[in-house]
Amino acid sequence: MPVLQFPENFVWGVATSAYQIEGAWDEDGRSPSHWDTFAHTPGKTRNGENGDVACDHYHRWPEDIALMASLGIQAYRFSVSWPRILPTGGRKVNEAGLDYYDKLVDGLLERGIRPFITLYHWELPQTLQELGGWPAREVVDHFVALADVVSRRLGDRVKDWITHNEPWCTSMLSHQIGLHAPGWQNWLAALRAAHHVLLSHGLAMPVIRANAPQAEVGIAPNYEPAYPLTRTEADLNAARIWDGYYIRWFNDPLFGRHYPADMVAYYEAQGYLPDGLDFVQANDMATIATPVDFIGVNNYTRQIMSGEISLDQFQTAANPNPNASYTEMNWEVYPNGLYDILNRLHFDYQAPKIYITENGCSYSDGPSSGSRIADTRRIEYFQSYLAGIHKAIGNGVPVAGYFVWSFMDNFEWSLGYSQRFGIVYVDYETQQRLPKDSAFWYGDVIRQNRLEIE
Ligand code: IFM
């Protein structure tokens, strides 16, 4: 049985986000976010489901982090809910909201769990949405205020900070495809949003570092690499466009390469940038390229691209791979995709340090006999991706840690509660938590700092 030993000090964690688990959407001074508005709009989410209650983590966090500790989890990546802390943006703090995260951080540290904070995992106060949301440059200053308020309060104890989760989702999925809040379908708005997300990241980093001198700060883009179906020019071109749209548009500016010229030309030719990059102001690109301490990699699957590409027709698995297995999101299990991305981030972009900030799979296995949940496919998924990570580390890629998405089943955005990504099962009727087999398996991996592959 091959045994893959991980480096000493490798960080083993789990991840969640506020709106997906907290619930308590209108308690203790929290105002609505644009996701509350979206999810409360008929037709936007599966079965009209929303995050009003979710996993009720706002009230149950002590038991949740006790469970993490009992499994041996070393680090917990969670996000703060902006409208809980600054209900109308700006700097007017809702103390009860900030206190909540203060207690959570203390509770984690008491149990020896290292907190990794994500500042923005898609919850914009509705008031800021009404000011124009991410396509409006004004939002950037509001985000920097959030970074300042949170890092001033928690920076004495929290060392690891992530500015944004998945800028592609905040911009494209939300403003061009329209599947996420605010549900727009407007290319220019999406590209403006992308720029403001990146700019706000660059401006927030020195603020966090000033408030928390020990801090390491990064960002967690989603990486879904594209592979051509065949070696024909059309398929190669389709893969290049997907890569530009999904990866390079975000990664290139972060690493000082400006927006990729081929994609600017493509977007202009399509009429998506009628006035070019007029929303980019002097110094913006240098600010965005402020060196990060680490890059967070969110990776689940890949795309196989072919022929004439239309980025308006959003499809998962446009070219299904007959030899692969798929999760219940219809996402191909493709561990080589993560391996390739890790090598690329190291050898091409020269990322200083990498955390896998999300990796996981949706399978609906629930309790069958008694309380046991035999989610064997999830264990196999993790084994295959971790083997790829281990191989990349062997190539010299500086991967410092791994976060399972997700600690527990939760609200999967427009898909409501239909997708279960957790290593802990949540019975939404009773809010009972049941660790799945994968949770115990993960605990063993952590304890031994190694992976045994059967
Ligand atoms: O649930 C999401 C998470 O919020 C962001 N990354 C992908 C996950 C699964 O879709």
Short mmCIF file of C-alpha atoms and ligand atoms in Angstrom, two decimals:
data_model
loop_
_atom_site.label_atom_id
_atom_site.label_comp_id
_atom_site.label_asym_id
_atom_site.label_seq_id
_atom_site.Cartn_x
_atom_site.Cartn_y
_atom_site.Cartn_z
CA MET A 1 0.00 0.00 0.00
CA PRO A 2 1.69 3.28 -1.08
CA VAL A 3 2.15 5.74 1.75
CA LEU A 4 2.46 9.42 0.94
CA GLN A 5 4.06 11.42 3.72
CA PHE A 6 3.28 15.15 3.81
CA PRO A 7 5.80 17.81 4.86
CA GLU A 8 6.19 18.70 8.50
CA ASN A 9 3.96 21.66 9.43
CA PHE A 10 1.59 20.98 6.56
CA VAL A 11 -1.74 22.55 7.60
CA TRP A 12 -4.84 20.37 7.46
CA GLY A 13 -8.11 22.27 7.58
CA VAL A 14 -11.75 22.54 6.65
CA ALA A 15 -13.59 25.44 5.03
CA THR A 16 -17.04 27.03 5.09
CA SER A 17 -18.56 30.43 4.35
CA ALA A 18 -20.86 32.61 6.42
CA TYR A 19 -23.99 32.74 4.28
CA GLN A 20 -23.84 29.02 3.59
CA ILE A 21 -23.89 27.98 7.25
CA GLU A 22 -24.69 30.75 9.72
CA GLY A 23 -28.41 31.40 9.32
CA ALA A 24 -29.60 34.08 11.79
CA TRP A 25 -30.02 36.28 8.75
CA ASP A 26 -31.83 39.07 10.59
CA GLU A 27 -30.50 38.69 14.14
CA ASP A 28 -28.42 40.99 16.34
CA GLY A 29 -28.35 43.87 13.91
CA ARG A 30 -27.41 42.01 10.72
CA SER A 31 -28.87 43.70 7.64
CA PRO A 32 -29.78 41.88 4.43
CA SER A 33 -27.04 41.10 1.96
CA HIS A 34 -27.56 40.99 -1.79
CA TRP A 35 -27.69 37.19 -1.40
CA ASP A 36 -30.65 37.48 0.98
CA THR A 37 -32.40 39.61 -1.62
CA PHE A 38 -31.54 37.21 -4.42
CA ALA A 39 -32.50 34.04 -2.52
CA HIS A 40 -35.78 35.62 -1.43
CA THR A 41 -36.64 36.38 -5.05
CA PRO A 42 -38.87 33.64 -6.49
CA GLY A 43 -37.20 31.49 -9.11
CA LYS A 44 -33.59 32.29 -8.22
CA THR A 45 -32.74 29.23 -6.14
CA ARG A 46 -33.76 25.60 -6.30
CA ASN A 47 -37.06 25.08 -4.45
CA GLY A 48 -36.91 28.73 -3.36
CA GLU A 49 -34.40 27.79 -0.66
CA ASN A 50 -32.31 30.40 1.14
CA GLY A 51 -29.76 30.91 3.91
CA ASP A 52 -32.18 32.22 6.56
CA VAL A 53 -31.45 29.27 8.84
CA ALA A 54 -28.90 27.19 6.90
CA CYS A 55 -26.93 25.10 9.45
CA ASP A 56 -27.76 27.50 12.29
CA HIS A 57 -24.03 27.76 12.91
CA TYR A 58 -24.52 31.26 14.35
CA HIS A 59 -26.03 29.57 17.40
CA ARG A 60 -24.35 26.18 17.20
CA TRP A 61 -20.74 27.20 16.59
CA PRO A 62 -19.48 25.93 19.96
CA GLU A 63 -20.66 22.40 19.19
CA ASP A 64 -19.38 22.67 15.60
CA ILE A 65 -15.88 23.66 16.58
CA ALA A 66 -15.87 21.07 19.35
CA LEU A 67 -16.58 18.49 16.64
CA MET A 68 -13.74 19.88 14.53
CA ALA A 69 -11.40 19.55 17.49
CA SER A 70 -12.52 15.99 18.19
CA LEU A 71 -11.70 15.06 14.59
CA GLY A 72 -8.24 16.60 14.91
CA ILE A 73 -8.84 19.44 12.43
CA GLN A 74 -5.95 21.89 12.65
CA ALA A 75 -7.29 24.93 10.82
CA TYR A 76 -10.67 26.41 10.03
CA ARG A 77 -11.24 28.70 7.05
CA PHE A 78 -14.45 30.70 7.49
CA SER A 79 -15.75 33.95 6.12
CA VAL A 80 -17.16 36.97 7.88
CA SER A 81 -20.60 38.23 6.96
CA TRP A 82 -20.11 41.86 5.89
CA PRO A 83 -23.73 42.90 6.68
CA ARG A 84 -23.39 41.44 10.18
CA ILE A 85 -20.39 43.66 10.90
CA LEU A 86 -21.07 46.78 8.82
CA PRO A 87 -24.78 46.55 8.02
CA THR A 88 -24.78 49.47 5.60
CA GLY A 89 -21.15 49.40 4.52
CA GLY A 90 -18.95 52.33 5.51
CA ARG A 91 -17.45 52.16 8.99
CA LYS A 92 -20.45 52.13 11.30
CA VAL A 93 -19.84 48.90 13.19
CA ASN A 94 -22.56 46.63 14.53
CA GLU A 95 -20.73 45.58 17.68
CA ALA A 96 -22.83 42.44 18.17
CA GLY A 97 -21.77 41.22 14.72
CA LEU A 98 -18.08 41.81 15.34
CA ASP A 99 -18.32 40.26 18.80
CA TYR A 100 -19.64 37.09 17.27
CA TYR A 101 -16.45 36.60 15.24
CA ASP A 102 -14.33 37.63 18.19
CA LYS A 103 -15.80 34.82 20.25
CA LEU A 104 -15.52 32.37 17.40
CA VAL A 105 -11.81 33.16 17.01
CA ASP A 106 -11.19 32.78 20.73
CA GLY A 107 -13.12 29.51 20.78
CA LEU A 108 -11.01 28.17 17.91
CA LEU A 109 -7.73 29.20 19.50
CA GLU A 110 -8.74 27.65 22.82
CA ARG A 111 -9.18 24.38 20.97
CA GLY A 112 -5.90 24.71 19.13
CA ILE A 113 -7.55 25.36 15.75
CA ARG A 114 -5.92 28.01 13.55
CA PRO A 115 -8.41 30.50 12.08
CA PHE A 116 -8.10 31.50 8.41
CA ILE A 117 -10.44 34.40 7.70
CA THR A 118 -11.97 35.16 4.32
CA LEU A 119 -13.22 38.73 4.19
CA TYR A 120 -15.50 38.40 1.17
CA HIS A 121 -17.30 35.19 0.35
CA TRP A 122 -20.13 36.81 -1.61
CA GLU A 123 -22.17 38.72 0.93
CA LEU A 124 -22.47 42.35 -0.02
CA PRO A 125 -24.69 44.52 2.19
CA GLN A 126 -27.82 45.20 0.14
CA THR A 127 -27.32 48.96 0.65
CA LEU A 128 -24.02 48.70 -1.24
CA GLN A 129 -25.69 46.68 -3.95
CA GLU A 130 -28.11 49.55 -4.33
CA LEU A 131 -25.20 51.96 -4.72
CA GLY A 132 -24.19 49.94 -7.77
CA GLY A 133 -22.50 46.89 -6.23
CA TRP A 134 -19.15 45.58 -7.46
CA PRO A 135 -19.42 47.24 -10.91
CA ALA A 136 -19.30 50.63 -9.11
CA ARG A 137 -15.82 51.79 -8.09
CA GLU A 138 -17.20 53.21 -4.84
CA VAL A 139 -17.52 49.70 -3.40
CA VAL A 140 -13.74 49.39 -3.29
CA ASP A 141 -13.41 51.87 -0.41
CA HIS A 142 -16.20 50.12 1.45
CA PHE A 143 -14.34 46.82 1.16
CA VAL A 144 -11.12 48.36 2.44
CA ALA A 145 -13.10 49.68 5.43
CA LEU A 146 -14.32 46.15 6.11
CA ALA A 147 -10.74 44.83 5.94
CA ASP A 148 -9.63 47.55 8.33
CA VAL A 149 -12.41 47.04 10.88
CA VAL A 150 -12.04 43.27 10.97
CA SER A 151 -8.26 43.14 11.02
CA ARG A 152 -8.05 45.85 13.72
CA ARG A 153 -10.28 43.76 15.95
CA LEU A 154 -8.99 40.27 15.19
CA GLY A 155 -5.48 40.91 13.87
CA ASP A 156 -3.91 40.34 17.28
CA ARG A 157 -5.01 36.70 17.10
CA VAL A 158 -5.60 35.85 13.45
CA LYS A 159 -2.53 35.37 11.29
CA ASP A 160 -4.02 34.11 8.04
CA TRP A 161 -6.18 36.36 5.86
CA ILE A 162 -7.85 35.84 2.52
CA THR A 163 -9.28 38.96 0.91
CA HIS A 164 -11.64 37.43 -1.66
CA ASN A 165 -13.09 34.06 -2.40
CA GLU A 166 -13.34 33.24 -6.12
CA PRO A 167 -13.29 36.59 -7.92
CA TRP A 168 -14.57 34.84 -11.07
CA CYS A 169 -17.81 34.01 -9.23
CA THR A 170 -18.19 37.50 -7.75
CA SER A 171 -17.81 39.00 -11.21
CA MET A 172 -18.70 36.60 -14.03
CA LEU A 173 -21.04 34.10 -12.43
CA SER A 174 -22.93 36.91 -10.72
CA HIS A 175 -22.94 39.70 -13.34
CA GLN A 176 -22.46 38.01 -16.73
CA ILE A 177 -24.02 34.57 -16.35
CA GLY A 178 -26.48 35.72 -13.69
CA LEU A 179 -26.68 32.52 -11.66
CA HIS A 180 -25.51 34.21 -8.45
CA ALA A 181 -26.54 37.46 -6.75
CA PRO A 182 -27.27 40.02 -8.05
CA GLY A 183 -28.21 37.91 -11.07
CA TRP A 184 -27.20 40.29 -13.87
CA GLN A 185 -26.33 39.38 -17.43
CA ASN A 186 -24.13 42.24 -18.47
CA TRP A 187 -20.58 41.72 -19.70
CA LEU A 188 -19.34 45.22 -19.06
CA ALA A 189 -20.69 45.17 -15.50
CA ALA A 190 -18.98 41.82 -14.94
CA LEU A 191 -15.61 43.05 -16.20
CA ARG A 192 -15.89 46.21 -14.12
CA ALA A 193 -16.79 44.06 -11.09
CA ALA A 194 -13.74 41.86 -11.69
CA HIS A 195 -11.52 44.93 -11.75
CA HIS A 196 -12.95 46.35 -8.55
CA VAL A 197 -12.64 43.04 -6.73
CA LEU A 198 -8.96 42.81 -7.70
CA LEU A 199 -8.33 46.45 -6.85
CA SER A 200 -9.99 46.13 -3.46
CA HIS A 201 -7.78 43.10 -2.78
CA GLY A 202 -4.64 45.10 -3.61
CA LEU A 203 -5.72 48.03 -1.44
CA ALA A 204 -6.78 45.88 1.50
CA MET A 205 -3.50 43.96 1.80
CA PRO A 206 -1.36 46.76 3.29
CA VAL A 207 -4.22 47.70 5.63
CA ILE A 208 -4.41 44.16 7.00
CA ARG A 209 -0.62 43.98 7.28
CA ALA A 210 -0.53 47.27 9.21
CA ASN A 211 -3.18 46.07 11.67
CA ALA A 212 -1.78 42.59 12.02
CA PRO A 213 1.99 42.72 11.59
CA GLN A 214 2.32 38.92 11.76
CA ALA A 215 -0.31 38.47 9.09
CA GLU A 216 0.04 36.51 5.90
CA VAL A 217 -2.42 37.70 3.29
CA GLY A 218 -3.62 36.10 0.08
CA ILE A 219 -6.57 35.63 -2.21
CA ALA A 220 -8.43 32.47 -3.25
CA PRO A 221 -9.34 32.39 -6.95
CA ASN A 222 -11.12 29.41 -8.43
CA TYR A 223 -9.02 27.51 -10.90
CA GLU A 224 -10.84 25.37 -13.41
CA PRO A 225 -8.28 24.51 -16.05
CA ALA A 226 -9.33 23.95 -19.64
CA TYR A 227 -8.10 21.14 -21.89
CA PRO A 228 -8.78 20.92 -25.63
CA LEU A 229 -10.89 17.97 -26.76
CA THR A 230 -8.54 17.37 -29.69
CA ARG A 231 -5.41 19.05 -31.00
CA THR A 232 -7.29 20.89 -33.76
CA GLU A 233 -6.78 24.63 -33.93
CA ALA A 234 -10.42 25.27 -33.08
CA ASP A 235 -10.28 23.17 -29.91
CA LEU A 236 -6.95 24.62 -28.82
CA ASN A 237 -8.38 28.08 -29.35
CA ALA A 238 -11.49 27.26 -27.32
CA ALA A 239 -9.31 26.06 -24.44
CA ARG A 240 -7.21 29.22 -24.65
CA ILE A 241 -10.29 31.43 -24.44
CA TRP A 242 -11.68 29.54 -21.46
CA ASP A 243 -8.32 29.80 -19.75
CA GLY A 244 -8.20 33.54 -20.43
CA TYR A 245 -11.74 34.08 -19.21
CA TYR A 246 -11.54 31.96 -16.10
CA ILE A 247 -7.91 31.95 -14.98
CA ARG A 248 -5.66 34.46 -16.71
CA TRP A 249 -8.06 37.42 -16.42
CA PHE A 250 -7.56 37.21 -12.65
CA ASN A 251 -4.18 35.59 -12.24
CA ASP A 252 -2.22 37.69 -14.71
CA PRO A 253 -2.99 41.05 -13.02
CA LEU A 254 -2.33 39.55 -9.58
CA PHE A 255 1.15 38.57 -10.76
CA GLY A 256 1.92 41.87 -12.47
CA ARG A 257 1.10 40.87 -16.04
CA HIS A 258 -1.83 43.22 -16.62
CA TYR A 259 -5.03 41.90 -18.22
CA PRO A 260 -4.15 39.38 -20.95
CA ALA A 261 -3.93 41.15 -24.31
CA ASP A 262 -5.53 38.29 -26.26
CA MET A 263 -8.60 38.45 -24.01
CA VAL A 264 -8.87 42.23 -24.16
CA ALA A 265 -8.88 41.87 -27.96
CA TYR A 266 -11.44 39.05 -27.77
CA TYR A 267 -13.79 40.98 -25.46
CA GLU A 268 -13.47 44.08 -27.63
CA ALA A 269 -14.24 42.08 -30.75
CA GLN A 270 -17.34 40.66 -29.06
CA GLY A 271 -18.47 44.18 -28.09
CA TYR A 272 -18.13 43.50 -24.35
CA LEU A 273 -15.68 46.38 -23.81
CA PRO A 274 -17.15 49.22 -25.91
CA ASP A 275 -14.70 51.75 -24.41
CA GLY A 276 -11.82 49.39 -23.80
CA LEU A 277 -10.45 49.24 -20.27
CA ASP A 278 -11.60 52.75 -19.40
CA PHE A 279 -12.39 51.68 -15.84
CA VAL A 280 -8.69 51.01 -15.18
CA GLN A 281 -7.11 54.09 -13.60
CA ALA A 282 -3.45 55.05 -13.19
CA ASN A 283 -1.71 52.84 -10.59
CA ASP A 284 -4.57 50.33 -10.42
CA MET A 285 -2.53 47.57 -12.03
CA ALA A 286 0.44 48.15 -9.72
CA THR A 287 -1.90 48.05 -6.72
CA ILE A 288 -3.46 44.78 -7.87
CA ALA A 289 0.01 43.30 -8.30
CA THR A 290 1.02 44.01 -4.67
CA PRO A 291 2.83 40.78 -3.77
CA VAL A 292 0.74 38.26 -1.87
CA ASP A 293 2.08 36.01 0.88
CA PHE A 294 0.20 33.08 -0.60
CA ILE A 295 -2.27 32.10 -3.25
CA GLY A 296 -5.31 30.10 -2.26
CA VAL A 297 -6.33 27.51 -4.81
CA ASN A 298 -9.96 26.48 -5.06
CA ASN A 299 -10.20 23.55 -7.42
CA TYR A 300 -12.80 20.88 -8.01
CA THR A 301 -12.84 19.93 -11.68
CA ARG A 302 -11.78 20.93 -15.20
CA GLN A 303 -13.34 21.86 -18.55
CA ILE A 304 -12.88 20.06 -21.86
CA MET A 305 -13.26 22.62 -24.62
CA SER A 306 -14.02 22.28 -28.30
CA GLY A 307 -14.98 24.25 -31.38
CA GLU A 308 -16.73 27.59 -31.48
CA ILE A 309 -16.95 28.84 -27.94
CA SER A 310 -19.79 30.90 -26.52
CA LEU A 311 -19.12 32.13 -23.02
CA ASP A 312 -22.77 33.13 -22.75
CA GLN A 313 -23.94 29.55 -22.82
CA PHE A 314 -22.74 28.39 -19.46
CA GLN A 315 -22.46 24.62 -19.34
CA THR A 316 -20.78 22.21 -17.01
CA ALA A 317 -19.30 19.21 -18.80
CA ALA A 318 -19.96 20.49 -22.32
CA ASN A 319 -17.79 17.61 -23.57
CA PRO A 320 -18.33 14.75 -21.14
CA ASN A 321 -15.42 12.39 -20.66
CA PRO A 322 -16.76 8.84 -21.11
CA ASN A 323 -13.91 7.41 -19.06
CA ALA A 324 -14.34 9.61 -16.03
CA SER A 325 -16.63 9.70 -13.06
CA TYR A 326 -18.69 12.74 -12.18
CA THR A 327 -19.87 14.12 -8.86
CA GLU A 328 -23.49 15.13 -8.29
CA MET A 329 -22.63 18.66 -9.44
CA ASN A 330 -21.89 16.99 -12.79
CA TRP A 331 -18.24 17.92 -12.25
CA GLU A 332 -15.63 15.55 -13.60
CA VAL A 333 -13.30 14.02 -11.04
CA TYR A 334 -9.96 15.08 -12.52
CA PRO A 335 -7.13 15.26 -9.99
CA ASN A 336 -4.56 15.98 -12.71
CA GLY A 337 -6.21 19.35 -13.19
CA LEU A 338 -5.19 20.39 -9.68
CA TYR A 339 -1.72 18.93 -10.20
CA ASP A 340 -1.31 20.95 -13.42
CA ILE A 341 -2.54 24.16 -11.81
CA LEU A 342 -0.14 23.78 -8.91
CA ASN A 343 2.80 23.32 -11.25
CA ARG A 344 1.71 26.28 -13.33
CA LEU A 345 1.35 28.55 -10.30
CA HIS A 346 4.84 27.62 -9.17
CA PHE A 347 6.83 27.30 -12.38
CA ASP A 348 5.07 29.96 -14.46
CA TYR A 349 3.61 32.50 -12.01
CA GLN A 350 6.12 31.82 -9.24
CA ALA A 351 3.55 31.92 -6.45
CA PRO A 352 5.46 32.29 -3.17
CA LYS A 353 3.32 29.81 -1.23
CA ILE A 354 0.11 27.94 -1.94
CA TYR A 355 -2.77 26.72 0.18
CA ILE A 356 -5.45 24.55 -1.34
CA THR A 357 -8.24 26.66 0.13
CA GLU A 358 -11.06 24.50 -1.27
CA ASN A 359 -11.33 21.02 -2.70
CA GLY A 360 -14.19 18.60 -2.35
CA CYS A 361 -17.15 16.89 -3.94
CA SER A 362 -20.92 16.68 -3.73
CA TYR A 363 -22.38 13.23 -3.06
CA SER A 364 -25.69 12.82 -1.29
CA ASP A 365 -24.84 9.73 0.79
CA GLY A 366 -26.77 9.91 4.04
CA PRO A 367 -27.28 7.66 7.06
CA SER A 368 -28.23 4.14 5.98
CA SER A 369 -28.05 1.87 8.99
CA GLY A 370 -27.82 3.65 12.32
CA SER A 371 -25.79 6.79 12.11
CA ARG A 372 -23.01 5.53 9.82
CA ILE A 373 -22.55 7.36 6.53
CA ALA A 374 -20.36 5.41 4.15
CA ASP A 375 -19.30 8.14 1.70
CA THR A 376 -16.65 6.00 0.05
CA ARG A 377 -16.67 8.05 -3.17
CA ARG A 378 -15.71 11.17 -1.22
CA ILE A 379 -12.76 9.38 0.37
CA GLU A 380 -11.63 8.18 -3.04
CA TYR A 381 -11.98 11.69 -4.41
CA PHE A 382 -9.83 13.16 -1.62
CA GLN A 383 -7.26 10.39 -1.99
CA SER A 384 -6.84 11.06 -5.69
CA TYR A 385 -6.54 14.85 -5.32
CA LEU A 386 -4.19 14.58 -2.34
CA ALA A 387 -1.98 12.21 -4.32
CA GLY A 388 -1.76 14.90 -7.03
CA ILE A 389 -0.87 17.52 -4.44
CA HIS A 390 1.77 15.25 -2.96
CA LYS A 391 3.29 14.74 -6.40
CA ALA A 392 3.35 18.51 -6.99
CA ILE A 393 5.10 19.02 -3.65
CA GLY A 394 7.65 16.48 -4.85
CA ASN A 395 8.29 18.75 -7.85
CA GLY A 396 9.10 21.59 -5.47
CA VAL A 397 5.70 23.32 -5.50
CA PRO A 398 5.37 25.12 -2.15
CA VAL A 399 1.98 23.79 -1.01
CA ALA A 400 1.62 24.61 2.69
CA GLY A 401 -1.84 23.27 3.49
CA TYR A 402 -5.14 21.82 2.39
CA PHE A 403 -8.73 22.74 3.27
CA VAL A 404 -11.60 20.36 2.63
CA TRP A 405 -14.74 21.93 1.18
CA SER A 406 -16.70 21.62 3.27
CA PHE A 407 -16.74 20.94 6.97
CA MET A 408 -20.47 20.26 6.82
CA ASP A 409 -23.28 20.08 4.28
CA ASN A 410 -24.62 23.56 3.62
CA PHE A 411 -26.50 25.96 1.38
CA GLU A 412 -25.09 25.51 -2.11
CA TRP A 413 -26.18 28.90 -3.46
CA SER A 414 -28.60 28.72 -6.39
CA LEU A 415 -28.76 24.94 -5.92
CA GLY A 416 -30.16 25.34 -2.41
CA TYR A 417 -29.67 22.34 -0.14
CA SER A 418 -29.64 19.81 -2.99
CA GLN A 419 -25.86 19.34 -2.94
CA ARG A 420 -23.99 17.86 0.00
CA PHE A 421 -20.28 18.73 0.08
CA GLY A 422 -19.70 18.15 3.81
CA ILE A 423 -17.56 15.59 5.59
CA VAL A 424 -20.20 16.07 8.28
CA TYR A 425 -23.81 15.33 7.41
CA VAL A 426 -26.42 17.89 8.45
CA ASP A 427 -29.99 16.83 9.06
CA TYR A 428 -31.70 20.13 8.24
CA GLU A 429 -34.90 19.13 10.08
CA THR A 430 -33.19 18.58 13.42
CA GLN A 431 -29.85 20.32 12.79
CA GLN A 432 -28.15 17.15 13.98
CA ARG A 433 -24.54 16.76 12.80
CA LEU A 434 -23.27 13.31 11.85
CA PRO A 435 -19.65 12.86 10.82
CA LYS A 436 -19.44 10.81 7.63
CA ASP A 437 -16.79 8.12 7.13
CA SER A 438 -14.74 10.72 5.26
CA ALA A 439 -14.54 12.84 8.43
CA PHE A 440 -13.00 9.97 10.41
CA TRP A 441 -10.75 9.10 7.49
CA TYR A 442 -9.59 12.73 7.27
CA GLY A 443 -8.91 12.72 11.01
CA ASP A 444 -6.58 9.73 10.50
CA VAL A 445 -4.77 11.42 7.63
CA ILE A 446 -4.23 14.48 9.81
CA ARG A 447 -3.00 12.51 12.81
CA GLN A 448 -0.47 10.64 10.71
CA ASN A 449 0.29 13.53 8.36
CA ARG A 450 0.23 10.99 5.59
CA LEU A 451 -2.03 9.32 3.11
CA GLU A 452 -2.34 5.59 2.63
CA ILE A 453 -3.66 4.60 -0.76
CA GLU A 454 -5.22 1.20 -1.18
O1 IFM B 1 -20.01 26.05 -2.14
C1 IFM B 1 -19.07 26.62 -2.99
C2 IFM B 1 -18.26 27.66 -2.28
O2 IFM B 1 -19.04 28.66 -1.73
C3 IFM B 1 -17.29 28.30 -3.23
N1 IFM B 1 -16.52 27.33 -3.97
C4 IFM B 1 -17.22 26.23 -4.57
C5 IFM B 1 -18.14 25.57 -3.55
C6 IFM B 1 -18.90 24.40 -4.21
O3 IFM B 1 -19.63 24.86 -5.29
#
